[in-house]
Short mmCIF file of C-alpha atoms and ligand atoms in Angstrom, two decimals:
data_model
loop_
_atom_site.label_atom_id
_atom_site.label_comp_id
_atom_site.label_asym_id
_atom_site.label_seq_id
_atom_site.Cartn_x
_atom_site.Cartn_y
_atom_site.Cartn_z
CA UNK A 1 6.85 -118.47 46.72
CA UNK A 2 3.10 -119.03 47.04
CA UNK A 3 0.69 -117.75 44.38
CA UNK A 4 -2.93 -117.06 45.26
CA UNK A 5 -4.31 -117.92 41.78
CA UNK A 6 -4.80 -121.12 39.81
CA UNK A 7 -3.25 -122.04 36.45
CA UNK A 8 -6.62 -121.79 34.63
CA UNK A 9 -6.97 -118.17 35.78
CA UNK A 10 -4.11 -117.34 33.40
CA UNK A 11 -5.97 -118.63 30.34
CA UNK A 12 -7.58 -115.79 28.38
CA UNK A 13 -11.08 -116.83 27.38
CA UNK A 14 -12.20 -115.13 24.16
CA UNK A 15 -15.85 -115.85 24.84
CA UNK A 16 -17.68 -115.61 28.14
CA UNK A 17 -20.15 -118.45 28.44
CA UNK A 18 -23.63 -117.23 29.25
CA UNK A 19 -26.56 -119.01 30.81
CA UNK A 20 -29.12 -120.13 28.21
CA UNK A 21 -32.24 -118.05 27.64
CA UNK A 22 -35.41 -120.02 28.36
CA UNK A 23 -38.16 -118.11 26.61
CA UNK A 24 -41.63 -118.22 28.13
CA UNK A 25 -44.51 -118.51 25.65
CA UNK A 26 -46.49 -115.30 25.48
CA UNK A 27 -49.80 -114.42 23.88
CA UNK A 28 -51.01 -110.96 23.03
CA UNK A 29 -51.71 -108.52 20.22
CA UNK A 30 -48.08 -107.93 19.25
CA UNK A 31 -47.39 -111.66 19.27
CA UNK A 32 -50.37 -112.21 16.96
CA UNK A 33 -48.99 -109.58 14.57
CA UNK A 34 -45.51 -111.13 14.80
CA UNK A 35 -46.88 -114.62 14.09
CA UNK A 36 -48.86 -113.30 11.13
CA UNK A 37 -45.90 -111.45 9.57
CA UNK A 38 -43.68 -114.49 10.21
CA UNK A 39 -46.24 -116.81 8.59
CA UNK A 40 -46.61 -114.57 5.53
CA UNK A 41 -42.81 -114.34 5.21
CA UNK A 42 -42.33 -118.13 5.45
CA UNK A 43 -45.16 -118.77 2.95
CA UNK A 44 -43.66 -116.32 0.44
CA UNK A 45 -40.23 -117.93 0.96
CA UNK A 46 -41.61 -121.45 0.38
CA UNK A 47 -44.03 -120.73 -2.48
CA UNK A 48 -42.08 -118.22 -4.58
CA UNK A 49 -39.77 -120.79 -6.25
CA UNK A 50 -42.85 -122.82 -7.31
CA UNK A 51 -44.43 -119.95 -9.25
CA UNK A 52 -44.07 -120.05 -13.03
CA UNK A 53 -44.05 -117.04 -15.32
CA UNK A 54 -44.37 -117.50 -19.10
CA UNK A 55 -43.44 -121.17 -18.70
CA UNK A 56 -40.27 -120.48 -16.68
CA UNK A 57 -39.55 -120.38 -12.98
CA UNK A 58 -40.53 -116.83 -11.98
CA UNK A 59 -37.63 -116.28 -9.58
CA UNK A 60 -34.42 -118.13 -10.37
CA UNK A 61 -30.87 -116.99 -9.68
CA UNK A 62 -29.12 -119.23 -12.18
CA UNK A 63 -25.50 -118.96 -11.07
CA UNK A 64 -24.27 -121.53 -13.65
CA UNK A 65 -25.65 -119.53 -16.60
CA UNK A 66 -24.99 -116.21 -14.85
CA UNK A 67 -28.60 -115.13 -15.29
CA UNK A 68 -31.01 -113.85 -12.65
CA UNK A 69 -34.66 -114.29 -13.67
CA UNK A 70 -37.21 -112.22 -11.78
CA UNK A 71 -40.62 -112.56 -13.46
CA UNK A 72 -40.43 -110.67 -16.79
CA UNK A 73 -36.86 -109.48 -16.29
CA UNK A 74 -33.57 -111.32 -16.77
CA UNK A 75 -30.42 -109.80 -15.33
CA UNK A 76 -26.90 -110.57 -16.52
CA UNK A 77 -23.51 -109.84 -14.95
CA UNK A 78 -23.46 -106.68 -17.10
CA UNK A 79 -26.45 -105.44 -15.05
CA UNK A 80 -24.34 -105.39 -11.91
CA UNK A 81 -25.02 -101.66 -11.49
CA UNK A 82 -28.69 -102.53 -10.97
CA UNK A 83 -27.70 -104.73 -8.04
CA UNK A 84 -25.81 -101.79 -6.57
CA UNK A 85 -28.96 -99.68 -7.13
CA UNK A 86 -31.08 -102.32 -5.39
CA UNK A 87 -28.73 -102.27 -2.38
CA UNK A 88 -28.94 -98.48 -2.24
CA UNK A 89 -32.77 -98.60 -2.32
CA UNK A 90 -32.77 -101.28 0.44
CA UNK A 91 -30.40 -99.21 2.60
CA UNK A 92 -32.45 -96.01 2.29
CA UNK A 93 -35.66 -97.94 3.02
CA UNK A 94 -34.03 -99.56 6.06
CA UNK A 95 -32.82 -96.13 7.31
CA UNK A 96 -36.29 -94.68 6.76
CA UNK A 97 -38.13 -97.50 8.55
CA UNK A 98 -35.59 -97.65 11.40
CA UNK A 99 -35.78 -93.90 12.04
CA UNK A 100 -39.55 -94.08 12.08
CA UNK A 101 -40.38 -97.49 13.63
CA UNK A 102 -37.09 -98.54 15.26
CA UNK A 103 -36.04 -102.18 14.95
CA UNK A 104 -39.41 -103.32 13.63
CA UNK A 105 -37.60 -105.36 10.95
CA UNK A 106 -35.75 -107.37 13.63
CA UNK A 107 -38.83 -108.14 15.68
CA UNK A 108 -41.29 -109.00 12.94
CA UNK A 109 -39.66 -110.01 9.66
CA UNK A 110 -35.97 -110.83 10.17
CA UNK A 111 -35.41 -114.51 9.17
CA UNK A 112 -33.30 -115.02 12.29
CA UNK A 113 -36.26 -114.01 14.50
CA UNK A 114 -38.85 -115.91 12.46
CA UNK A 115 -36.84 -119.15 12.47
CA UNK A 116 -35.79 -118.78 16.12
CA UNK A 117 -39.40 -118.41 17.24
CA UNK A 118 -40.38 -121.43 15.10
CA UNK A 119 -37.64 -123.52 16.74
CA UNK A 120 -38.72 -122.29 20.20
CA UNK A 121 -42.28 -123.33 19.33
CA UNK A 122 -41.04 -126.88 18.58
CA UNK A 123 -39.02 -126.85 21.81
CA UNK A 124 -42.09 -125.85 23.81
CA UNK A 125 -44.20 -128.50 22.03
CA UNK A 126 -41.78 -131.35 22.77
CA UNK A 127 -40.11 -130.33 26.03
CA UNK A 128 -42.87 -128.37 27.71
CA UNK A 129 -43.15 -124.91 29.21
CA UNK A 130 -40.24 -122.69 30.28
CA UNK A 131 -40.23 -124.05 33.83
CA UNK A 132 -40.37 -127.66 32.59
CA UNK A 133 -37.45 -127.01 30.23
CA UNK A 134 -35.35 -125.47 33.01
CA UNK A 135 -36.16 -128.48 35.19
CA UNK A 136 -35.20 -130.93 32.44
CA UNK A 137 -31.84 -129.23 31.95
CA UNK A 138 -30.97 -129.20 35.64
CA UNK A 139 -32.20 -132.67 36.59
CA UNK A 140 -30.32 -135.93 35.93
CA UNK A 141 -30.99 -137.39 32.46
CA UNK A 142 -34.06 -139.63 32.29
CA UNK A 143 -35.32 -141.74 29.38
CA UNK A 144 -38.21 -139.29 28.88
CA UNK A 145 -35.70 -136.43 28.69
CA UNK A 146 -33.50 -138.20 26.16
CA UNK A 147 -36.46 -139.18 23.95
CA UNK A 148 -37.95 -135.67 23.98
CA UNK A 149 -34.65 -133.93 23.33
CA UNK A 150 -33.80 -136.38 20.52
CA UNK A 151 -37.22 -135.78 18.95
CA UNK A 152 -36.65 -132.02 19.18
CA UNK A 153 -33.31 -132.25 17.40
CA UNK A 154 -34.80 -134.51 14.70
CA UNK A 155 -37.62 -132.01 14.05
CA UNK A 156 -35.11 -129.11 14.06
CA UNK A 157 -32.96 -131.10 11.63
CA UNK A 158 -35.91 -131.67 9.28
CA UNK A 159 -36.92 -128.01 9.43
CA UNK A 160 -33.33 -126.99 8.69
CA UNK A 161 -33.11 -129.43 5.79
CA UNK A 162 -36.38 -128.15 4.27
CA UNK A 163 -35.27 -124.55 4.76
CA UNK A 164 -31.96 -125.26 3.03
CA UNK A 165 -33.65 -127.14 0.15
CA UNK A 166 -36.14 -124.29 -0.32
CA UNK A 167 -33.28 -121.80 -0.28
CA UNK A 168 -31.45 -123.84 -2.93
CA UNK A 169 -34.57 -123.82 -5.12
CA UNK A 170 -33.90 -120.12 -5.71
CA UNK A 171 -30.66 -121.16 -7.42
CA UNK A 172 -31.66 -124.42 -9.14
CA UNK A 173 -34.88 -125.30 -11.02
CA UNK A 174 -37.32 -126.24 -8.24
CA UNK A 175 -39.03 -129.21 -9.89
CA UNK A 176 -35.74 -130.84 -10.89
CA UNK A 177 -34.29 -130.22 -7.43
CA UNK A 178 -37.14 -132.08 -5.70
CA UNK A 179 -37.37 -134.83 -8.33
CA UNK A 180 -33.63 -135.42 -7.94
CA UNK A 181 -34.06 -135.45 -4.16
CA UNK A 182 -36.76 -138.15 -4.41
CA UNK A 183 -34.55 -140.16 -6.80
CA UNK A 184 -31.54 -139.56 -4.50
CA UNK A 185 -29.79 -138.09 -7.50
CA UNK A 186 -28.35 -134.83 -6.20
CA UNK A 187 -24.88 -133.85 -7.38
CA UNK A 188 -22.10 -133.56 -4.81
CA UNK A 189 -22.24 -129.76 -5.08
CA UNK A 190 -26.00 -129.59 -4.45
CA UNK A 191 -25.66 -131.97 -1.49
CA UNK A 192 -22.82 -129.85 -0.07
CA UNK A 193 -24.73 -126.56 -0.27
CA UNK A 194 -27.97 -128.01 1.11
CA UNK A 195 -26.08 -129.53 4.05
CA UNK A 196 -24.16 -126.29 4.54
CA UNK A 197 -27.32 -124.16 4.70
CA UNK A 198 -29.09 -126.77 6.84
CA UNK A 199 -26.25 -126.69 9.38
CA UNK A 200 -26.33 -122.86 9.35
CA UNK A 201 -30.10 -122.86 10.00
CA UNK A 202 -29.85 -125.51 12.73
CA UNK A 203 -26.96 -123.69 14.41
CA UNK A 204 -28.46 -120.20 14.15
CA UNK A 205 -32.06 -120.90 15.12
CA UNK A 206 -31.44 -123.86 17.42
CA UNK A 207 -28.28 -122.93 19.30
CA UNK A 208 -26.95 -119.44 18.65
CA UNK A 209 -30.32 -117.65 18.63
CA UNK A 210 -30.01 -114.27 20.42
CA UNK A 211 -26.21 -114.45 20.20
CA UNK A 212 -26.49 -113.90 16.45
CA UNK A 213 -28.35 -110.63 17.12
CA UNK A 214 -26.11 -109.54 19.99
CA UNK A 215 -22.64 -110.45 18.69
CA UNK A 216 -22.84 -110.98 14.94
CA UNK A 217 -25.53 -108.78 13.42
CA UNK A 218 -24.02 -105.46 12.25
CA UNK A 219 -27.47 -103.86 12.09
CA UNK A 220 -27.94 -104.10 15.87
CA UNK A 221 -24.69 -102.14 16.28
CA UNK A 222 -25.37 -99.23 13.95
CA UNK A 223 -29.15 -98.93 14.23
CA UNK A 224 -28.85 -96.56 17.21
CA UNK A 225 -27.18 -94.04 14.86
CA UNK A 226 -30.54 -93.75 13.06
CA UNK A 227 -32.61 -93.38 16.21
CA UNK A 228 -33.82 -90.01 17.42
CA UNK A 229 -36.02 -88.96 20.30
CA UNK A 230 -39.18 -89.66 18.27
CA UNK A 231 -38.28 -93.13 17.05
CA UNK A 232 -40.78 -95.81 18.01
CA UNK A 233 -39.25 -98.23 20.49
CA UNK A 234 -40.24 -100.58 23.24
CA UNK A 235 -39.78 -98.83 26.57
CA UNK A 236 -40.70 -99.17 30.19
CA UNK A 237 -42.39 -96.17 31.79
CA UNK A 238 -40.06 -95.73 34.76
CA UNK A 239 -42.03 -92.82 36.25
CA UNK A 240 -45.16 -94.91 36.39
CA UNK A 241 -43.54 -98.25 37.25
CA UNK A 242 -41.15 -97.35 40.06
CA UNK A 243 -40.88 -98.12 42.88
CA UNK A 244 -41.39 -101.64 41.73
CA UNK A 245 -42.42 -104.27 44.24
CA UNK A 246 -44.53 -107.31 44.84
CA UNK A 247 -47.98 -106.89 46.32
CA UNK A 248 -51.38 -108.54 46.54
CA UNK A 249 -54.05 -107.62 44.01
CA UNK A 250 -56.21 -105.88 46.62
CA UNK A 251 -53.30 -103.75 47.98
CA UNK A 252 -53.25 -100.05 47.28
CA UNK A 253 -49.81 -99.33 45.75
CA UNK A 254 -49.86 -95.67 46.81
CA UNK A 255 -50.24 -96.62 50.45
CA UNK A 256 -47.29 -99.02 50.07
CA UNK A 257 -45.20 -96.40 48.26
CA UNK A 258 -45.11 -98.54 45.11
CA UNK A 259 -45.41 -97.80 41.42
CA UNK A 260 -47.32 -99.96 38.94
CA UNK A 261 -44.56 -102.55 38.34
CA UNK A 262 -45.48 -105.58 40.44
CA UNK A 263 -42.04 -107.11 39.80
CA UNK A 264 -43.56 -110.29 38.36
CA UNK A 265 -40.48 -110.71 36.12
CA UNK A 266 -42.66 -111.84 33.20
CA UNK A 267 -41.19 -109.20 30.89
CA UNK A 268 -37.77 -110.77 31.40
CA UNK A 269 -38.95 -114.38 31.06
CA UNK A 270 -40.64 -113.81 27.68
CA UNK A 271 -37.74 -111.84 26.23
CA UNK A 272 -36.05 -113.83 23.42
CA UNK A 273 -32.74 -112.00 23.98
CA UNK A 274 -32.85 -112.35 27.76
CA UNK A 275 -32.73 -108.68 28.76
CA UNK A 276 -34.67 -106.66 31.31
CA UNK A 277 -36.28 -103.75 29.48
CA UNK A 278 -36.75 -101.98 32.81
CA UNK A 279 -33.01 -101.19 32.68
CA UNK A 280 -33.62 -98.83 29.74
CA UNK A 281 -33.05 -98.98 25.99
CA UNK A 282 -30.54 -101.69 25.10
CA UNK A 283 -29.04 -102.52 21.71
CA UNK A 284 -29.94 -106.21 22.22
CA UNK A 285 -33.70 -105.42 22.12
CA UNK A 286 -35.25 -106.55 18.83
CA UNK A 287 -38.54 -104.68 19.37
CA UNK A 288 -40.61 -107.88 19.27
CA UNK A 289 -43.15 -106.57 21.78
CA UNK A 290 -43.29 -109.78 23.86
CA UNK A 291 -42.51 -107.89 27.07
CA UNK A 292 -45.27 -105.36 26.28
CA UNK A 293 -47.79 -108.19 25.85
CA UNK A 294 -46.60 -109.87 29.07
CA UNK A 295 -46.82 -106.66 31.04
CA UNK A 296 -50.27 -105.81 29.65
CA UNK A 297 -51.40 -109.24 30.84
CA UNK A 298 -50.12 -108.51 34.36
CA UNK A 299 -51.61 -105.01 34.35
CA UNK A 300 -55.00 -106.47 33.42
CA UNK A 301 -54.76 -109.01 36.26
CA UNK A 302 -54.06 -106.20 38.72
CA UNK A 303 -56.70 -103.92 37.19
CA UNK A 304 -54.10 -101.31 36.24
CA UNK A 305 -54.01 -99.43 32.96
CA UNK A 306 -52.16 -101.24 30.17
CA UNK A 307 -49.03 -99.79 28.58
CA UNK A 308 -46.46 -99.82 31.41
CA UNK A 309 -44.23 -101.31 28.73
CA UNK A 310 -45.27 -100.12 25.29
CA UNK A 311 -44.24 -98.97 21.85
CA UNK A 312 -43.49 -95.33 22.48
CA UNK A 313 -40.71 -92.78 21.96
CA UNK A 314 -38.30 -90.99 24.24
CA UNK A 315 -40.19 -87.73 23.74
CA UNK A 316 -43.55 -89.36 24.50
CA UNK A 317 -42.09 -90.84 27.71
CA UNK A 318 -40.96 -87.35 28.75
CA UNK A 319 -44.50 -86.10 28.18
CA UNK A 320 -43.52 -84.17 25.02
CA UNK A 321 -45.42 -84.31 21.75
CA UNK A 322 -44.02 -87.02 19.47
CA UNK A 323 -43.28 -85.68 15.99
CA UNK A 324 -43.74 -87.94 12.97
CA UNK A 325 -42.44 -85.58 10.30
CA UNK A 326 -38.89 -84.53 11.06
CA UNK A 327 -35.92 -83.61 8.82
CA UNK A 328 -34.18 -87.00 9.13
CA UNK A 329 -37.27 -89.05 8.28
CA UNK A 330 -38.28 -86.69 5.44
CA UNK A 331 -34.72 -86.88 4.05
CA UNK A 332 -34.61 -90.69 4.13
CA UNK A 333 -38.15 -90.84 2.68
CA UNK A 334 -37.26 -88.56 -0.25
CA UNK A 335 -34.02 -90.44 -0.92
CA UNK A 336 -35.88 -93.79 -0.84
CA UNK A 337 -38.51 -92.54 -3.31
CA UNK A 338 -35.88 -91.01 -5.64
CA UNK A 339 -33.77 -94.19 -5.55
CA UNK A 340 -36.86 -96.34 -6.30
CA UNK A 341 -37.92 -94.07 -9.20
CA UNK A 342 -34.39 -94.20 -10.60
CA UNK A 343 -34.33 -98.01 -10.31
CA UNK A 344 -37.76 -98.40 -11.91
CA UNK A 345 -36.73 -96.06 -14.76
CA UNK A 346 -33.43 -97.88 -15.32
CA UNK A 347 -35.20 -101.26 -15.51
CA UNK A 348 -37.92 -99.83 -17.77
CA UNK A 349 -35.50 -98.38 -20.35
CA UNK A 350 -33.19 -101.39 -20.30
CA UNK A 351 -32.98 -102.92 -23.78
CA UNK A 352 -33.01 -106.71 -24.13
CA UNK A 353 -29.86 -106.59 -26.26
CA UNK A 354 -26.26 -106.48 -25.25
CA UNK A 355 -23.59 -106.55 -27.91
CA UNK A 356 -19.89 -105.95 -28.26
CA UNK A 357 -17.61 -105.74 -31.29
CA UNK A 358 -14.27 -107.50 -31.57
CA UNK A 359 -11.95 -106.73 -34.47
CA UNK A 360 -10.48 -109.60 -36.47
CA UNK A 361 -7.10 -110.18 -34.87
CA UNK A 362 -5.58 -111.77 -37.96
CA UNK A 363 -5.62 -108.82 -40.40
CA UNK A 364 -6.19 -105.11 -39.93
CA UNK A 365 -7.87 -104.77 -43.34
CA UNK A 366 -8.02 -106.48 -46.75
CA UNK A 367 -7.85 -104.81 -50.19
CA UNK A 368 -9.37 -106.46 -53.27
CA UNK A 369 -8.47 -106.01 -56.97
CA UNK A 370 -10.80 -102.96 -57.21
CA UNK A 371 -9.05 -101.31 -54.23
CA UNK A 372 -12.14 -101.82 -52.03
CA UNK A 373 -11.12 -102.06 -48.38
CA UNK A 374 -12.74 -104.58 -46.05
CA UNK A 375 -12.51 -104.79 -42.23
CA UNK A 376 -13.74 -107.88 -40.40
CA UNK A 377 -15.33 -108.00 -36.95
CA UNK A 378 -16.99 -110.46 -34.62
CA UNK A 379 -20.19 -109.30 -32.90
CA UNK A 380 -21.14 -110.91 -29.61
CA UNK A 381 -24.90 -110.44 -29.34
CA UNK A 382 -26.74 -111.37 -26.13
CA UNK A 383 -30.49 -111.93 -26.10
CA UNK A 384 -31.32 -110.60 -22.61
CA UNK A 385 -35.04 -111.28 -22.97
CA UNK A 386 -36.91 -114.42 -21.88
CA UNK A 387 -38.07 -115.28 -25.44
CA UNK A 388 -36.22 -116.58 -28.52
CA UNK A 389 -35.90 -113.57 -30.85
CA UNK A 390 -34.69 -112.53 -34.32
CA UNK A 391 -32.05 -109.80 -34.35
CA UNK A 392 -30.99 -107.55 -37.27
CA UNK A 393 -27.50 -106.20 -37.80
CA UNK A 394 -26.98 -102.97 -39.78
CA UNK A 395 -24.41 -100.23 -40.27
CA UNK A 396 -25.44 -96.62 -39.76
CA UNK A 397 -22.79 -95.03 -42.02
CA UNK A 398 -24.15 -94.57 -45.55
CA UNK A 399 -20.65 -94.85 -47.11
CA UNK A 400 -20.04 -98.31 -45.66
CA UNK A 401 -21.57 -101.54 -46.92
CA UNK A 402 -22.19 -104.48 -44.65
CA UNK A 403 -21.90 -108.15 -45.31
CA UNK A 404 -23.32 -110.35 -42.54
CA UNK A 405 -26.10 -112.67 -41.68
CA UNK A 406 -28.57 -109.84 -41.11
CA UNK A 407 -31.36 -111.75 -39.41
CA UNK A 408 -30.12 -113.92 -36.58
CA UNK A 409 -32.21 -116.11 -34.31
CA UNK A 410 -30.87 -116.11 -30.75
CA UNK A 411 -32.42 -118.20 -28.01
CA UNK A 412 -33.55 -116.56 -24.77
CA UNK A 413 -30.60 -115.69 -22.54
CA UNK A 414 -28.02 -116.93 -25.07
CA UNK A 415 -25.06 -115.24 -26.72
CA UNK A 416 -24.44 -115.51 -30.49
CA UNK A 417 -21.17 -114.80 -32.31
CA UNK A 418 -21.89 -113.01 -35.61
CA UNK A 419 -19.07 -112.44 -38.17
CA UNK A 420 -19.45 -109.04 -39.86
CA UNK A 421 -17.51 -107.57 -42.82
CA UNK A 422 -17.59 -103.84 -43.60
CA UNK A 423 -16.44 -102.56 -46.97
CA UNK A 424 -15.62 -99.09 -48.32
CA UNK A 425 -14.89 -98.24 -51.96
CA UNK A 426 -11.80 -96.10 -52.73
CA UNK A 427 -14.04 -93.03 -53.42
CA UNK A 428 -15.70 -93.33 -50.04
CA UNK A 429 -12.47 -93.52 -48.08
CA UNK A 430 -11.65 -90.07 -46.76
CA UNK A 431 -9.42 -90.88 -43.79
CA UNK A 432 -6.91 -93.53 -42.81
CA UNK A 433 -9.01 -94.45 -39.77
CA UNK A 434 -12.71 -93.66 -39.70
CA UNK A 435 -15.44 -94.28 -37.16
CA UNK A 436 -18.36 -96.56 -38.04
CA UNK A 437 -21.54 -97.28 -36.08
CA UNK A 438 -23.04 -100.76 -35.94
CA UNK A 439 -26.61 -101.31 -34.85
CA UNK A 440 -28.40 -104.41 -33.59
CA UNK A 441 -32.17 -104.28 -33.39
CA UNK A 442 -34.93 -106.72 -32.49
CA UNK A 443 -37.12 -107.75 -35.45
CA UNK A 444 -40.45 -107.71 -33.60
CA UNK A 445 -39.64 -104.67 -31.40
CA UNK A 446 -39.09 -101.70 -33.68
CA UNK A 447 -38.07 -99.32 -30.90
CA UNK A 448 -35.50 -101.65 -29.32
CA UNK A 449 -31.99 -101.19 -30.69
CA UNK A 450 -28.44 -100.90 -29.47
CA UNK A 451 -25.64 -99.03 -31.21
CA UNK A 452 -21.89 -99.24 -30.74
CA UNK A 453 -18.98 -97.55 -32.49
CA UNK A 454 -15.82 -99.12 -33.83
CA UNK A 455 -12.84 -98.18 -36.03
CA UNK A 456 -12.45 -98.82 -39.74
CA UNK A 457 -8.85 -98.97 -41.01
CA UNK A 458 -8.06 -98.36 -44.65
CA UNK A 459 -4.27 -98.33 -44.77
S1 SF4 B 1 -36.99 -106.26 25.60
FE1 SF4 B 1 -39.08 -106.72 24.92
S2 SF4 B 1 -39.18 -106.01 22.82
FE2 SF4 B 1 -37.02 -106.11 23.39
S3 SF4 B 1 -36.40 -108.13 22.70
FE3 SF4 B 1 -36.97 -108.34 24.84
S4 SF4 B 1 -39.14 -108.93 24.74
FE4 SF4 B 1 -38.61 -108.17 22.72
S1 SF4 B 2 -44.05 -107.50 33.30
FE1 SF4 B 2 -44.58 -105.41 33.90
S2 SF4 B 2 -45.16 -105.65 36.00
FE2 SF4 B 2 -44.09 -107.50 35.52
S3 SF4 B 2 -41.98 -107.05 36.08
FE3 SF4 B 2 -42.17 -106.50 33.95
S4 SF4 B 2 -42.66 -104.31 34.00
FE4 SF4 B 2 -43.03 -105.09 36.05
#
């Protein structure tokens, strides 16, 4: 029997290989804004770990000590609910901005976009323009090609290494991290994580690029659920552009039956995700505005009005009035503001003390010769502030006397174990088990105190 297919046709390929996207360099107003936002983002990312606040690193996520320092605040694992609150605020803000401005985050601030454009800039610098790069990849390998490509990968490697080291300086003290790097004294764990993040950066920005946005980013998949007909997006004005077709500058398009699109293909060549925006709104589009800049450039050359591709909305394209205030955007806006107020309030009223009471496991209670009953406890007091402080322990029940080191010095961010003994005389004992309230306060902050209740056993 003769089969009309080959053996390799039977192999199921999980991933369809795609031709690489060669991005053409584009100038224009949106690209200037994108470069500026990218620059500000990178500068903040690099400089933030170097900033000191009250003698400490201002932003440090100290995983080893389980403490997150953000300027005047220190967060502990017990503050996990605040992290949940922060995620809720970020989600509402993202919903609000996406409904209003579309995928502006992706195009202008997303680290994947910022780093990908930086890597493309290096590629262009060392390998030449888009056409030169295509030529290099299709021609036989020459010495010049090998040298330039090797140089590109070395620069990408250095950028990835610096990115990873900077990222690690959010988790380890910055000065020590760099001093240890100079002395080649990194621990195995530090070396592992820096190499891991460097490989991720190199792979994402150098090789995967738009595939991260298209196949891996969940945001690109669900962002359309937030869009409505008034959301700002990059779109091609089909009514004005079609019929597309090539022509000379002096030609009259109306006489030729053509629209304003001269089919120069520039909008496709500058697109970092390799799509043709003239095919309509696509989830791959990151709203970077490069195609709008490219098209404006072509429109200017042909003396046509700019804006054939522009930031607009579906309603505006249909000639309807675009509405800014609409129920969805107002709802997300109100929720964002409420969530931010709640977060700010929660952080503001947070006390820099955390304490828990553990009963003595050895004996339930002790009775002395005068029939006085004593219960013993161990207090675990955490100083959640960034300064060494004195703490006072007291009991709020007037019928109970306390024996403990009442003024305890606890270093910033540390936990102290304080033995406490509570005693009741026979006259004061009314019940077999009574409730007592212990209080810990800060010596130099009269209004800061924390109270917890525990049981007192008398027989
Ligand atoms: S279609 Fe335009 S806005 Fe969208 S990603 Fe491509 S170049 Fe950027
Ligand atoms: S850049 Fe503008 S004119 Fe050129 S192909 Fe794209 S839409 Fe048409």
